[in-house]
Amino acid sequence: MSGEDAPAQNQQQAEEKVQQEPKDQSAEESPSEPQQEPQPAATETADAPPAATDDKAPEEEVFTYRSLVLTGYGGYDKVKLQIKKGLPSPKSGEVMVRVKACGLNFAELLGRQGLYERLPSPPVTPGMECSGVIEAVGEEVTDRKVGDSVLVLGRCGLWQEVVVVQADHTFPMPEGMSYEEAAALPINYITAYMMLFELGNLRPNQSVLVHMAAGGVGIAATQLCHTVTDVTVFGTASASKHEVISQGGVNHPIDYRTRDYVEEIRKISPKGLDIILDPLGGSDTQKAFNLLKPMGTLIVYGAANRLTGQKKNLLALAKSWYNQFSINAVSLMHANKAICGFHLGYLDDEFPLIARVLNTLLELYTQGKIKPRIDSTYHFEQVGDAMRRMQERNNIGKVILFPEPKKEEPKAEEDQKESTKENKNEETKNAIQTEEEPKKEGEETKQEQS
Amino acid sequence: MSGEDAPAQNQQQAEEKVQQEPKDQSAEESPSEPQQEPQPAATETADAPPAATDDKAPEEEVFTYRSLVLTGYGGYDKVKLQIKKGLPSPKSGEVMVRVKACGLNFAELLGRQGLYERLPSPPVTPGMECSGVIEAVGEEVTDRKVGDSVLVLGRCGLWQEVVVVQADHTFPMPEGMSYEEAAALPINYITAYMMLFELGNLRPNQSVLVHMAAGGVGIAATQLCHTVTDVTVFGTASASKHEVISQGGVNHPIDYRTRDYVEEIRKISPKGLDIILDPLGGSDTQKAFNLLKPMGTLIVYGAANRLTGQKKNLLALAKSWYNQFSINAVSLMHANKAICGFHLGYLDDEFPLIARVLNTLLELYTQGKIKPRIDSTYHFEQVGDAMRRMQERNNIGKVILFPEPKKEEPKAEEDQKESTKENKNEETKNAIQTEEEPKKEGEETKQEQS
């Protein structure tokens, strides 16, 4: 919980969004400017250049936009919806993007607990991927223009209604791709692709173990495995998800909760496996290493075993650390095995490589070979529910965040919830609605449709 | 030096070959059958089926053949030339090969010191690769016939005039390949190929560090690197070898004896390298790991640093062990690097994979893309010189052993020594000649030419 006392910088806290934590809020900036008008600004400019903002709402002199801010380390409530002021404008080489959808990643769950070293200290806006429409273009940007739909990749800071980013961190969305898909693709698919093809050297007829096969990376990895001939995918997931992941390409779904996955795999593939993707860490890494065939490759890319509850679990951390896999060169030689580490967050300096991979992935999307599976969508004010869903591993596929406020109309809600049937209760429980929103949203809906 | 007291089993010690060590010999079997007639048997059947042996030398009832035997752990003198009795005959699925040339590998240098766990205890015949002509075929062998020129791959036991091996451990020699090349290719090129392509995933535009670039694996790796577009090879070797390895494809030869190779490489490639092949072990493995680019791959395949003198060096072993590289999963993740171990000797169970790789290599040879470089050739009785040459790292390319006795005629010698100019002094110093050989060889030469 360290860092909780950090001030909220220049950001306005949206009072009604944080009414569950009045004590946290008291230490932060005055909620003098409540969010009474963020939505108009947010939505009315969605399909128009930013200059349009000045024409509307003449009573509002300051442009505001919604932003999620990690205010300190801890539980789901530490990520708060705040209203930021001032229209950000792109400098040379930058573009401003009106964000339509954002991806939620494990890194943000870890970051909330203070376990993700690559996220700056709170207060900070998380978010490594989003999609949206370019609304302003800085000087010397020649290959992007206002109105372009793009997906955006960044180190953090993308969970906002508008973001200003380097133009070369945006990628044109292929035709037919939804904003949800565009926000779901970058981190999960780049991670899966780089592991399987840059490190793992996946080839025809090989076997791959995908842990957490129903997660974002798991689904991406499964799809990417099947871009290679006759690859067999073993996937761990709880039994309730097996049907979906089987349809998605997992040849051997294994219920890790009721079975010993090592035994189950040995029954099917006695010699072991060619590639194992390990997002778990701790003692599972040793199991994975033993489960490799000679000449097999283990790729460690996470420590999900460290994430056992809403808040940092020191016992789980200690256990994961104590059980951490370590190996020396001679043992590796005698085993004829490879072990790789992958952490996209530490590849900042390799952006050209990452961009090349992302372009390859967009091409695979266009060819119909990959397609992100959207598990559920939440609005910014529901970020706690979104994080809970992922952290409790209830998702099958990607959890998406919408910057725009949740609408109350039954019709609109139906649209948004088409893939979120399972989390209805959570939503009800966690939804923090503003009283004023419905009528404003009604107005905006009209404007949007005009 | 443990194991030195092991008896020499059923093998006859060739007395005059070991006259340098009378004390060792005293404990071994009686030299009642000196080598007066091994050469005739050896050479007269070289181009004929084994049945021919019975027609010649009617005074000799027992077929004998020359074999190198590791009699105990220690210096170069521990590998002795012995005469074995009895014509080996192939069982079902086997073939008998008249050996023309054998390859010398680092494993045998380590094995002589008791540092190669995959070599059975002495007395044992080393030798993992050879080439020759099939002289007899067992039942159920359909794809090999008498007279086929083949290269042979085995775990040990191939340093003999005749060997009986499983037919599927023999591979037809491509047209135009010499017996020396055929004996030089398997271990070095399989090792280099599997590291670069099965583990390392070498791709266009990458950079590779090849340590001991003038060694057998080094030269193989350099050639194989250049089967991929625009690969840059950094190679360490002493300055006197730079011209040759440059011609062989090393783009940046580095004299590791007078320069800090890490510094030299950083000057040329500040970000580091994509793939590093590490046959050294000890502290060089850590240096290599640091020298990798993000997403780079280190492949550890030896511990040459443990081999510092003719006999086992406990200090070098301890130092190498103490400095041994070890890493944990989290450090690997943060580095975004891969570390692999490779040891062909521990891949016995993966023979189908190895056979596939060897067939690929023979295809590359046929296409003119690879060609083993023969450093020097020695006869069995010169095995000590051969080992010394390799262990003292004087070789550039492969050191080859000929089962047939060294001939004394100036003309024949010239042929054999065309690539061994550098080791004339060694040969003179270490050659242990039998007094009776010259005249017998003279006779045999005639027979061979008929």
PDB file of C-alpha atoms in Angstrom, chain B residues 15 58 83 96 112 145 163 179 185 189 193 225 245 248 264 282 288 320 345 351 376 392 428 432 437 447:
ATOM      1  CA  GLU B  15      53.781 -53.012 -28.180  1.00  0.00           C
ATOM      2  CA  PRO B  58      47.043 -67.639 -45.311  1.00  0.00           C
ATOM      3  CA  ILE B  83      45.277 -54.512 -32.281  1.00  0.00           C
ATOM      4  CA  MET B  96      30.278 -53.268 -41.045  1.00  0.00           C
ATOM      5  CA  ARG B 112      40.752 -38.370 -21.914  1.00  0.00           C
ATOM      6  CA  LYS B 145      24.921 -52.181 -49.714  1.00  0.00           C
ATOM      7  CA  VAL B 163      33.325 -50.719 -37.044  1.00  0.00           C
ATOM      8  CA  TYR B 179      36.554 -39.252 -46.705  1.00  0.00           C
ATOM      9  CA  LEU B 185      31.278 -32.966 -40.993  1.00  0.00           C
ATOM     10  CA  TYR B 189      28.094 -29.214 -38.338  1.00  0.00           C
ATOM     11  CA  TYR B 193      23.315 -26.233 -37.139  1.00  0.00           C
ATOM     12  CA  CYS B 225      25.607 -18.278 -40.598  1.00  0.00           C
ATOM     13  CA  ILE B 245      38.831 -17.246 -40.808  1.00  0.00           C
ATOM     14  CA  GLY B 248      35.993 -18.351 -44.374  1.00  0.00           C
ATOM     15  CA  GLU B 264      36.008  -4.804 -29.335  1.00  0.00           C
ATOM     16  CA  GLY B 282      33.025 -20.104 -16.674  1.00  0.00           C
ATOM     17  CA  ALA B 288      28.234 -13.359 -23.276  1.00  0.00           C
ATOM     18  CA  SER B 320      35.208 -22.667 -14.120  1.00  0.00           C
ATOM     19  CA  GLY B 345      26.154 -36.241 -26.290  1.00  0.00           C
ATOM     20  CA  PHE B 351      18.381 -39.623 -33.108  1.00  0.00           C
ATOM     21  CA  SER B 376      45.457 -31.633 -40.558  1.00  0.00           C
ATOM     22  CA  GLU B 392      46.724 -26.289 -27.758  1.00  0.00           C
ATOM     23  CA  THR B 428      58.616 -35.782 -36.076  1.00  0.00           C
ATOM     24  CA  ILE B 432      56.383 -43.735 -33.036  1.00  0.00           C
ATOM     25  CA  GLU B 437      56.315 -51.356 -41.159  1.00  0.00           C
ATOM     26  CA  GLN B 447      48.214 -54.218 -53.797  1.00  0.00           C
TER      27      GLN B 447
END
